[in-house]
Amino acid sequence: MRIAIGTAPRGRVALVDLADPSQPLAVLGPAGLPAAVAELERQRPRWVWSDARRWYPALLAAGVRVERCHDLLLGGAIVEGSADVVAARAAGAEPRPRWLSAAPNLAGVDGAIAVAPSVAASARATALFDLDEFDEVHDESFSVDAAGSAPASAGSADASEGAAEASGALAGDVPVDAVVVEYLRQMRLVETSARPRAMQLLLAAESAGALIGVELRSAGLPWDRVVHESVLERELGAKPKHGWKPARMEALALEVRTALEQPTVNLDSQVELLRALRRAGIQVASTGKWELREHDHPAIEPLLAYKRLARLLSANGWSWLDEWIVDGRFRPDYVPGGTATGRWATSGGGALQLPKNVRAAVVADPGWKLVVADAAQLEPRVLAGLARDEALAGAARGTDLYRGIVDAGVVETRDQAKVAILGAMYGATTGDSGRLVPRLARAYPRAMALVDRAAAVGERGGQVTTNLGRSSPVPPASWRETQARASDPDATAVDERRARSAAREWGRFTRNFVVQGSAAEWALCWMAALRTRLSTLAPSSTLAARSGRAFEAVPHLVYFLHDEIIVHTPADRADEVAAAVAECAADSGRLLFGDFPVDFPLDLAVVDSYAMAEG
DNA sequence: ACCTGCCGCGCC
DNA sequence: AAAGGGCGCGGCAGGT
């Protein structure tokens, strides 16, 4: 069963069964939606909606979880960009609707936007049905007395979203008939794509990610403010008065200025600092710490210490704590599919850059545990699977792929194996890494050929595609102009050099894209499977379920970082959860690479604090 | 008072 | 101990 959710005239919401779109299942006010969804969810439908970030928070706030969805914004971005769908798009020639351009990565992509019906137009009568006919029609079983029995959304963490709803239209508001039309269009593109099964799986996994992104925010990452404050005090000293710098930073700044013999230089200004360093005889091209480290001067050590503290203060200091930690939870705004490769992004809070030294503040609730798991050397394993490289998969058989490469006699040390692998995937040509890559190529020719091919395609300006069918963007017009200028008869040496450099740069991007993007798919399938598994585990036998919250007493995901997840679980369920996490990793490998023998072992820990997980 | 671009640096 | 890919964010610089 598939049910579309979209807007209807006069601020209402409509539900349409895709098996019978001749008339809606229900047309109701926004307040009635959670109860209606909860009722229909018993039939385990796939909810089809414009954007999980638009529709799902209010449901979760009312305590309603859904099992699966199709997220049109994310699905649209994939099918519009995929080289596997090019023929299907051309054959069908159905226009992409304008509202899809809100999708991550789709804003600048060519599409038949001009001929798409505008939201306003499709909000009126359509071929499917006229919602105005359904003024008073809705199934009594969904009806919710506005005065009473509706699950309360007051007290939700997201007052702002409620306010936006009250004030009118939200981004992602799409008339239900347009939702149906777009869903059917996407399904036709999937069916006629080069690899329908893979594309279907990708859209399902991406949509599961869309649900998880909202759920992670709703659940929140348990955060101990006291521990965080003690980290800050240990590093920075006492909390300074508002608008002041911590005394320890001031002391370090004084030390630097003294050593440089420039008592007024402002260390926070790159321009001033660079000038001061040079005047003191330290010949650097930038103020970056990697370059500073190379120099021997009494100003360097306190300067590096100052920079480290300045970073901590501005990125995760007391004001971050006040802004982002509410009621013991960190609730970042995840953006699934927010990057070109399909990795997630976040907006606000820097959730994907939590410094190691503040992770101590991630602490399980009393009676709860954190199950922390990350996939060991995910990307080279994915590369082995993608390339069907038996030799590399052999080296990956144990828990330490780099050790496996050493044991195979390819390089001498684990460190060499690591930089060589990274160099192969990122396109290093110089340094230790670049020198080791040829040895890797001899040992693992299939894997190396795959990334080399991806790089060659990119250098020509072509698209490359992941395991499941997500394609890299085409290079921007400015890139193509640079290439065109170089092939002009009177191109200068500078033009040619610039074009070569830009071509190689795009080649490094596409080289990495296939690996990073396919690894993101593995992680998505892992997490989606885990989410399903967790929902089948019984609530804790020792923690009484309190009402009103979606995540009381049951294990749930609270964090995701590219190849790493954290589950917050009642302590008595931790071992079951850990086993499920590992099984789902193995399942994801089989799902994506069939019986090709590549392992996906995890570093897995059951801990009270994130800092106690090996990282 | 804003905006954009760039740097530097945290994470994978 | 830094080079290659992907990001977000804070801060400064330089513009309007």
XYZ file of C-alpha atoms (C1' of nucleotides) in Angstrom:
643
model
C 0.000 0.000 0.000
C 1.231 3.448 -0.910
C -0.349 6.622 0.394
C 0.459 10.098 -0.833
C 0.412 13.015 1.586
C 0.118 16.538 0.258
C -1.580 19.808 0.768
C -5.170 20.581 -0.110
C -6.908 23.925 -0.506
C -7.528 26.117 2.533
C -4.588 24.924 4.563
C -5.643 21.327 4.781
C -3.822 18.069 4.177
C -4.981 15.269 1.883
C -4.202 11.555 1.855
C -4.485 9.608 -1.372
C -4.236 5.863 -1.836
C -2.160 5.330 -4.962
C -4.133 2.194 -5.740
C -7.240 4.344 -6.086
C -6.326 7.952 -6.749
C -9.779 8.797 -8.048
C -10.659 10.255 -4.683
C -8.715 11.019 -1.519
C -8.809 8.826 1.545
C -9.086 11.880 3.689
C -8.861 15.638 3.698
C -8.158 17.077 7.097
C -6.660 19.889 9.063
C -2.975 19.601 9.979
C -3.856 18.820 13.578
C -5.679 15.687 12.511
C -2.802 14.281 10.486
C -0.925 12.366 13.206
C -3.978 10.384 14.226
C -4.829 9.580 10.616
C -1.291 8.483 9.860
C -1.123 6.392 13.013
C -4.316 4.636 12.018
C -3.211 3.908 8.458
C 0.306 2.970 9.527
C -1.117 -0.296 10.843
C -1.376 -1.383 7.223
C 2.347 -0.643 6.816
C 2.039 1.627 3.810
C 4.857 3.456 2.067
C 4.127 7.131 2.662
C 4.778 9.221 -0.414
C 5.507 12.835 0.359
C 7.449 15.786 -0.943
C 10.007 15.890 1.803
C 10.338 14.011 5.089
C 11.810 17.137 6.662
C 8.524 18.902 5.918
C 6.075 16.255 7.106
C 7.743 13.939 9.578
C 8.734 16.223 12.484
C 5.139 16.990 13.383
C 4.272 13.296 13.304
C 7.169 12.408 15.586
C 6.327 15.260 17.903
C 2.905 13.662 18.244
C 4.495 10.289 18.961
C 3.820 8.777 15.538
C 6.603 6.903 13.772
C 6.290 5.512 10.272
C 8.026 2.475 8.884
C 8.771 3.632 5.365
C 8.364 6.458 2.923
C 9.280 7.695 -0.506
C 10.912 11.100 -0.274
C 10.295 12.823 -3.596
C 12.849 15.572 -3.080
C 15.676 13.128 -2.468
C 14.402 10.619 -5.014
C 14.030 13.373 -7.576
C 17.586 14.561 -7.071
C 18.844 11.052 -7.716
C 16.791 10.232 -10.791
C 17.391 13.661 -12.309
C 21.128 13.336 -11.902
C 21.657 9.689 -12.657
C 23.330 8.593 -15.857
C 21.402 5.340 -15.472
C 18.198 7.272 -16.088
C 19.298 9.427 -19.017
C 17.644 7.258 -21.658
C 14.492 6.957 -19.607
C 14.283 10.723 -19.115
C 14.735 11.322 -22.829
C 12.199 8.673 -23.811
C 9.533 9.793 -21.409
C 10.296 13.503 -21.625
C 8.035 14.224 -18.703
C 8.955 17.536 -17.156
C 10.415 17.752 -13.716
C 8.225 19.926 -11.482
C 9.605 23.209 -10.306
C 9.398 22.435 -6.585
C 11.910 19.616 -6.962
C 14.634 22.209 -7.386
C 14.588 22.595 -3.626
C 16.333 19.227 -3.437
C 19.914 19.176 -2.255
C 22.215 19.156 -5.291
C 19.471 19.875 -7.758
C 19.260 23.654 -7.755
C 21.665 24.161 -10.623
C 20.963 21.015 -12.605
C 19.380 21.402 -16.024
C 15.812 20.233 -16.127
C 12.595 20.893 -17.895
C 11.681 23.423 -15.278
C 10.184 25.950 -17.619
C 7.360 23.705 -18.756
C 6.645 22.235 -15.346
C 3.312 23.141 -13.826
C 3.778 25.576 -11.034
C 2.615 24.651 -7.603
C -0.073 27.295 -7.863
C -1.391 25.845 -11.085
C -1.495 22.305 -9.845
C -3.147 23.404 -6.656
C -6.254 24.023 -8.726
C -8.310 21.345 -10.400
C -6.377 18.509 -11.930
C -6.999 15.470 -14.034
C -6.965 13.309 -10.941
C -9.665 14.922 -8.902
C -10.858 18.197 -7.571
C -10.158 18.493 -3.899
C -12.715 21.230 -3.546
C -15.326 18.515 -3.831
C -14.083 17.013 -0.626
C -14.728 19.908 1.654
C -16.456 17.915 4.330
C -15.295 14.469 3.415
C -13.078 12.612 5.699
C -13.240 9.262 7.312
C -14.621 9.506 10.800
C -12.007 7.140 12.116
C -9.369 9.769 11.469
C -11.252 12.623 12.931
C -9.636 14.210 15.866
C -11.405 16.509 18.203
C -9.401 19.685 18.021
C -10.178 20.378 21.641
C -8.999 17.177 23.155
C -7.872 13.827 21.948
C -5.289 14.909 19.416
C -1.792 13.874 20.472
C -0.326 17.020 21.874
C 2.443 18.557 19.897
C 2.927 21.235 22.485
C 6.087 20.598 24.421
C 7.856 19.450 21.289
C 11.413 20.581 21.016
C 10.554 22.463 17.903
C 8.520 25.439 18.756
C 9.798 27.161 15.648
C 8.286 24.585 13.334
C 4.936 24.943 14.997
C 5.158 28.672 14.565
C 5.981 28.307 10.880
C 2.983 26.060 10.434
C 0.707 28.504 12.100
C 1.965 31.366 9.968
C 1.225 29.643 6.667
C 2.989 27.732 3.956
C 6.079 25.668 4.627
C 8.830 24.789 2.244
C 7.875 21.367 0.940
C 4.172 22.130 0.762
C 3.078 20.388 -2.409
C -0.510 19.708 -3.464
C -1.361 16.067 -3.091
C -2.194 15.612 -6.758
C 1.219 16.944 -7.710
C 2.724 14.495 -5.231
C 0.940 11.630 -6.966
C 1.983 12.818 -10.414
C 5.619 13.197 -9.414
C 5.726 9.835 -7.669
C 4.385 8.075 -10.757
C 6.912 9.934 -12.907
C 9.777 8.823 -10.685
C 8.545 5.240 -10.690
C 8.444 5.174 -14.479
C 11.986 6.527 -14.614
C 13.128 3.847 -12.201
C 11.439 1.073 -14.167
C 13.024 2.142 -17.420
C 16.453 2.950 -15.988
C 19.517 0.927 -16.830
C 19.381 -0.989 -13.530
C 15.872 -0.761 -12.102
C 16.513 -2.972 -9.088
C 19.552 -0.992 -8.000
C 17.760 2.322 -8.482
C 14.769 1.097 -6.527
C 17.028 0.031 -3.699
C 18.825 3.356 -3.735
C 15.592 5.321 -3.503
C 14.323 3.102 -0.704
C 17.577 3.473 1.215
C 17.683 7.220 0.632
C 14.104 7.540 1.852
C 14.888 5.479 4.939
C 17.745 7.911 5.519
C 15.284 10.777 5.244
C 13.218 9.245 8.053
C 16.278 8.549 10.162
C 17.562 12.105 9.777
C 14.359 13.464 11.289
C 14.268 10.771 13.971
C 17.854 11.496 15.045
C 16.934 15.101 15.657
C 13.769 14.151 17.454
C 15.542 11.693 19.742
C 18.608 13.888 20.233
C 22.110 12.866 21.196
C 22.302 12.570 25.017
C 24.648 15.286 26.172
C 26.088 15.967 29.619
C 26.502 19.686 30.015
C 28.574 19.310 33.182
C 31.117 17.071 31.461
C 31.333 19.482 28.546
C 31.878 22.403 30.900
C 34.642 20.533 32.685
C 36.359 19.900 29.353
C 36.145 23.597 28.566
C 37.487 24.551 31.980
C 40.339 22.083 31.727
C 41.371 23.431 28.335
C 40.434 27.089 28.476
C 40.242 27.838 32.177
C 37.334 29.534 33.877
C 34.443 30.736 31.748
C 35.142 34.354 30.849
C 32.708 37.200 31.217
C 30.557 37.782 28.175
C 32.603 39.369 25.394
C 35.932 38.477 26.990
C 38.548 35.955 26.032
C 39.558 33.224 28.461
C 42.571 34.298 30.524
C 44.594 31.343 29.291
C 44.208 32.502 25.709
C 45.210 36.023 26.659
C 48.322 34.672 28.345
C 49.278 32.649 25.274
C 48.633 35.634 23.014
C 50.959 37.737 25.163
C 53.627 35.049 24.892
C 53.327 35.009 21.111
C 53.459 38.787 20.801
C 56.508 38.901 23.043
C 58.334 36.197 21.091
C 57.517 37.979 17.841
C 58.500 41.312 19.405
C 55.272 42.788 18.089
C 53.201 43.764 21.096
C 50.040 44.789 19.262
C 49.567 42.079 16.651
C 46.054 40.636 16.590
C 46.367 36.842 16.392
C 42.800 36.489 15.165
C 43.601 38.366 11.982
C 45.250 36.143 9.389
C 46.524 39.182 7.536
C 48.172 40.752 10.584
C 49.497 37.464 11.854
C 51.079 36.504 8.548
C 52.770 39.902 8.301
C 54.029 39.631 11.870
C 55.420 36.133 11.366
C 57.342 37.204 8.290
C 58.658 40.301 9.984
C 59.972 38.047 12.747
C 61.831 36.010 10.143
C 59.469 33.047 9.980
C 59.037 32.519 6.247
C 55.581 31.012 5.869
C 53.079 31.258 3.024
C 50.065 30.858 5.271
C 49.139 30.803 8.934
C 48.021 27.177 8.823
C 49.197 24.972 11.652
C 50.727 22.348 9.352
C 53.083 24.897 7.921
C 53.805 26.610 11.232
C 54.797 23.291 12.720
C 57.718 23.092 10.307
C 59.388 26.142 11.821
C 61.526 26.444 14.894
C 60.860 29.697 16.727
C 59.780 30.497 20.274
C 56.530 32.006 18.987
C 55.372 28.807 17.289
C 54.462 26.649 20.262
C 52.309 29.231 22.074
C 50.765 30.237 18.752
C 49.690 26.670 17.974
C 48.306 26.339 21.485
C 46.435 29.625 21.061
C 44.938 28.502 17.773
C 43.814 25.203 19.249
C 42.031 26.961 22.104
C 40.562 29.594 19.833
C 39.086 26.856 17.700
C 37.593 25.033 20.681
C 36.145 28.260 22.041
C 34.489 29.387 18.831
C 33.298 25.992 17.575
C 32.245 24.181 20.762
C 32.623 26.670 23.580
C 30.134 27.980 26.120
C 27.972 29.739 23.565
C 27.676 26.580 21.481
C 26.624 24.750 24.611
C 23.941 27.330 25.334
C 22.679 27.340 21.785
C 22.682 23.626 21.008
C 22.237 21.662 24.198
C 18.657 21.825 25.434
C 17.337 19.488 28.110
C 20.399 17.282 27.875
C 20.094 16.629 24.149
C 22.005 17.779 21.082
C 19.569 18.105 18.173
C 21.387 18.916 14.972
C 19.534 19.456 11.725
C 20.643 16.571 9.532
C 20.449 16.906 5.768
C 20.364 13.382 4.303
C 21.724 13.298 0.798
C 23.040 16.793 1.348
C 26.325 16.316 -0.496
C 27.097 15.399 -4.075
C 28.290 11.926 -3.145
C 25.200 11.156 -1.091
C 26.889 11.611 2.221
C 24.824 13.551 4.680
C 25.342 17.146 5.637
C 24.058 19.094 8.595
C 22.959 22.642 8.879
C 23.887 24.220 12.172
C 25.646 22.847 15.180
C 28.508 21.186 13.353
C 27.254 17.721 14.258
C 29.542 15.998 11.786
C 32.647 17.716 13.135
C 32.353 16.993 16.842
C 35.941 17.237 18.065
C 37.242 14.148 19.793
C 37.895 16.057 22.990
C 34.261 17.067 23.494
C 32.877 13.608 22.781
C 33.296 12.859 26.460
C 30.139 14.905 26.927
C 28.084 12.357 24.982
C 26.870 10.270 27.896
C 24.106 7.694 28.127
C 21.170 8.346 30.442
C 21.207 6.484 33.770
C 20.208 2.884 33.110
C 21.078 3.279 29.420
C 24.124 2.508 27.277
C 25.602 3.758 24.047
C 26.337 1.197 21.383
C 29.005 2.840 19.252
C 29.960 1.184 15.986
C 32.036 2.252 13.033
C 32.831 0.338 9.890
C 36.558 -0.385 9.786
C 38.228 0.910 6.600
C 34.890 1.109 4.861
C 35.981 2.772 1.643
C 38.717 0.363 0.512
C 36.386 -2.544 1.293
C 33.678 -0.951 -0.819
C 36.256 -0.440 -3.557
C 37.150 -4.130 -3.417
C 33.483 -5.005 -3.829
C 32.876 -2.487 -6.600
C 35.868 -3.704 -8.583
C 35.326 -7.358 -7.729
C 38.990 -7.347 -6.730
C 39.545 -10.739 -5.067
C 43.066 -9.866 -3.967
C 41.999 -6.701 -2.168
C 39.002 -8.486 -0.694
C 41.459 -11.112 0.534
C 43.519 -8.479 2.306
C 40.278 -7.187 3.789
C 39.310 -10.570 5.187
C 40.490 -9.847 8.722
C 39.520 -6.894 10.871
C 42.494 -4.792 9.748
C 42.693 -4.278 6.002
C 45.950 -2.358 6.240
C 47.579 -5.216 8.139
C 46.246 -7.548 5.457
C 48.037 -5.545 2.781
C 51.292 -5.768 4.732
C 50.812 -9.506 5.245
C 50.341 -9.898 1.501
C 53.804 -8.404 1.067
C 52.637 -5.362 -0.886
C 54.244 -2.809 1.428
C 56.375 -3.029 4.564
C 54.388 -1.183 7.215
C 50.791 -0.628 8.174
C 51.305 3.114 7.841
C 52.511 2.686 4.299
C 49.455 0.598 3.485
C 47.218 3.298 4.855
C 48.707 6.232 2.972
C 48.915 4.157 -0.204
C 45.227 3.233 -0.039
C 44.194 6.788 0.735
C 46.406 8.018 -2.077
C 44.813 5.599 -4.526
C 41.306 6.697 -3.610
C 42.043 10.411 -3.492
C 44.377 10.604 -6.464
C 47.655 11.464 -4.765
C 50.560 11.805 -7.187
C 53.310 13.176 -4.991
C 54.849 12.532 -1.611
C 55.110 9.207 0.192
C 51.598 8.361 -0.797
C 52.118 8.956 -4.510
C 55.278 6.867 -4.479
C 53.503 3.889 -2.892
C 50.479 3.878 -5.187
C 52.222 1.967 -8.033
C 52.946 -0.925 -5.682
C 49.282 -1.041 -4.821
C 48.418 -1.025 -8.512
C 50.548 -4.100 -9.126
C 48.938 -6.002 -6.268
C 45.345 -4.869 -6.851
C 45.022 -4.104 -10.552
C 41.257 -4.390 -10.696
C 40.637 -1.964 -7.856
C 43.206 0.461 -9.190
C 41.781 0.248 -12.714
C 38.327 1.139 -11.408
C 39.408 4.356 -9.727
C 41.747 5.238 -12.606
C 38.858 4.836 -15.023
C 36.671 7.046 -12.861
C 39.380 9.697 -12.858
C 39.767 9.523 -16.634
C 36.029 10.030 -17.133
C 36.096 13.045 -14.858
C 39.065 14.596 -16.626
C 37.021 14.502 -19.835
C 34.098 16.154 -18.056
C 31.960 13.014 -17.914
C 29.823 11.563 -15.151
C 30.614 8.551 -13.006
C 28.058 6.472 -11.126
C 27.987 4.677 -7.787
C 27.157 1.062 -7.128
C 23.434 1.768 -6.886
C 23.156 4.481 -9.514
C 23.873 7.913 -8.054
C 25.876 9.911 -10.592
C 28.396 12.661 -10.138
C 27.370 16.128 -11.240
C 28.593 17.406 -14.574
C 31.323 19.998 -14.173
C 30.201 23.617 -14.035
C 30.133 25.811 -17.142
C 33.233 27.665 -15.959
C 35.135 24.370 -15.990
C 34.057 23.618 -19.555
C 35.031 27.122 -20.629
C 38.477 26.604 -19.174
C 38.839 23.394 -21.177
C 37.530 25.034 -24.342
C 39.958 27.933 -24.005
C 42.886 25.514 -23.862
C 41.959 23.864 -27.143
C 41.647 27.192 -28.901
C 44.375 27.589 -31.592
C 45.913 30.611 -29.894
C 45.694 29.298 -26.355
C 48.617 30.345 -24.175
C 50.758 28.033 -22.091
C 48.982 29.461 -19.072
C 45.594 28.522 -20.518
C 46.792 25.002 -21.125
C 48.312 24.597 -17.709
C 45.179 25.914 -16.070
C 42.989 23.517 -18.075
C 45.175 20.514 -17.264
C 45.081 21.394 -13.597
C 41.298 21.837 -13.599
C 40.844 18.573 -15.503
C 42.961 16.643 -13.008
C 41.138 18.251 -10.143
C 37.771 17.122 -11.509
C 39.297 13.706 -12.141
C 40.271 13.440 -8.475
C 36.695 14.329 -7.583
C 35.158 11.619 -9.799
C 37.838 9.108 -8.723
C 36.813 9.615 -5.138
C 33.117 9.969 -5.954
C 32.556 6.342 -6.921
C 34.139 5.113 -3.709
C 32.788 7.704 -1.310
C 29.320 7.558 -2.887
C 29.147 3.768 -2.855
C 30.374 3.734 0.731
C 27.597 6.169 1.620
C 25.133 3.686 0.093
C 26.568 0.869 2.169
C 26.195 2.959 5.313
C 22.647 3.931 4.413
C 21.632 0.299 3.867
C 23.341 -0.663 7.113
C 21.535 1.987 9.079
C 18.179 1.425 7.393
C 18.340 -2.283 8.184
C 19.332 -1.494 11.748
C 16.452 0.926 12.164
C 14.047 -1.815 11.147
C 15.718 -4.337 13.445
C 15.618 -1.970 16.411
C 11.900 -1.436 15.953
C 11.365 -5.182 16.456
C 13.229 -5.299 19.772
C 11.067 -5.291 22.850
C 11.136 -2.273 25.128
C 13.306 -2.567 28.177
C 11.956 -4.928 30.779
C 13.291 -2.766 33.580
C 12.540 0.741 32.387
C 8.919 1.653 32.620
C 7.654 3.253 29.466
C 6.497 6.751 30.079
C 3.914 8.052 27.684
C 4.101 10.773 25.098
C 7.483 10.182 23.528
C 8.415 8.107 20.526
C 11.637 6.777 21.968
C 10.845 5.847 25.523
C 12.437 2.630 26.725
C 13.355 1.313 23.289
C 16.793 1.269 21.657
C 17.072 3.999 19.043
C 19.630 5.607 16.774
C 21.007 8.892 18.085
C 23.967 9.672 15.834
C 25.272 9.022 12.352
C 28.651 10.065 10.984
C 29.310 8.709 7.490
C 30.463 5.245 8.574
C 29.655 5.337 12.258
C 26.462 5.067 14.288
C 25.455 5.396 17.918
C 22.436 3.632 19.390
C 21.100 4.779 22.747
C 19.679 1.727 24.443
C 18.342 0.537 27.761
C 21.292 -1.255 29.353
C 19.507 -4.589 29.402
C 19.113 -4.478 25.632
C 22.683 -3.429 24.797
C 24.013 -6.865 23.884
C 21.081 -7.577 21.600
C 21.582 -4.210 19.957
C 25.287 -4.802 19.453
C 24.567 -8.127 17.773
C 21.945 -6.508 15.546
C 24.364 -3.750 14.536
C 26.938 -6.303 13.402
C 24.399 -8.469 11.602
C 23.025 -5.503 9.714
C 26.541 -4.601 8.558
C 26.958 -8.069 7.119
C 23.482 -7.858 5.552
C 24.347 -4.551 3.915
C 27.459 -6.085 2.376
C 25.468 -8.980 0.936
C 22.719 -6.694 -0.298
C 25.171 -4.513 -2.210
C 27.798 -6.996 -3.329
C 25.939 -10.306 -3.418
C 28.136 -13.290 -2.736
C 31.368 -11.489 -3.599
C 33.495 -12.282 -0.549
C 34.221 -8.903 1.000
C 33.823 -8.418 4.745
C 32.580 -5.362 6.615
C 33.795 -5.743 10.182
C 32.963 -3.143 12.815
C 34.761 -1.516 15.672
C 32.014 -1.917 18.209
C 31.747 -0.860 21.828
C 29.069 -0.752 24.513
C 29.920 2.258 26.647
C 28.574 4.928 28.959
C 30.412 7.721 27.152
C 31.304 8.259 23.528
C 34.843 9.071 24.639
C 35.199 5.502 25.863
C 34.659 4.072 22.402
C 37.906 3.657 20.574
C 38.004 6.327 17.922
C 24.032 46.730 8.656
C 24.356 43.429 5.715
C 26.603 40.110 2.001
C 30.275 37.120 -0.237
C 34.749 35.010 -0.513
C 38.418 32.999 1.557
C 41.052 30.885 5.148
C 41.820 27.660 8.688
C 40.471 23.609 10.889
C 37.294 20.158 12.944
C 35.300 15.537 11.224
C 34.935 11.298 7.812
C 53.590 14.228 9.796
C 51.227 16.018 5.129
C 49.076 14.826 0.483
C 44.861 13.541 -2.294
C 38.471 13.509 -1.886
C 33.955 15.180 0.730
C 31.865 18.607 4.055
C 30.247 23.019 7.856
C 31.319 26.681 10.536
C 33.406 30.871 12.592
C 36.022 34.672 11.707
C 38.131 38.254 9.057
C 38.446 41.123 4.912
C 36.558 43.777 1.647
C 32.728 45.070 -0.650
C 28.070 47.399 -0.948
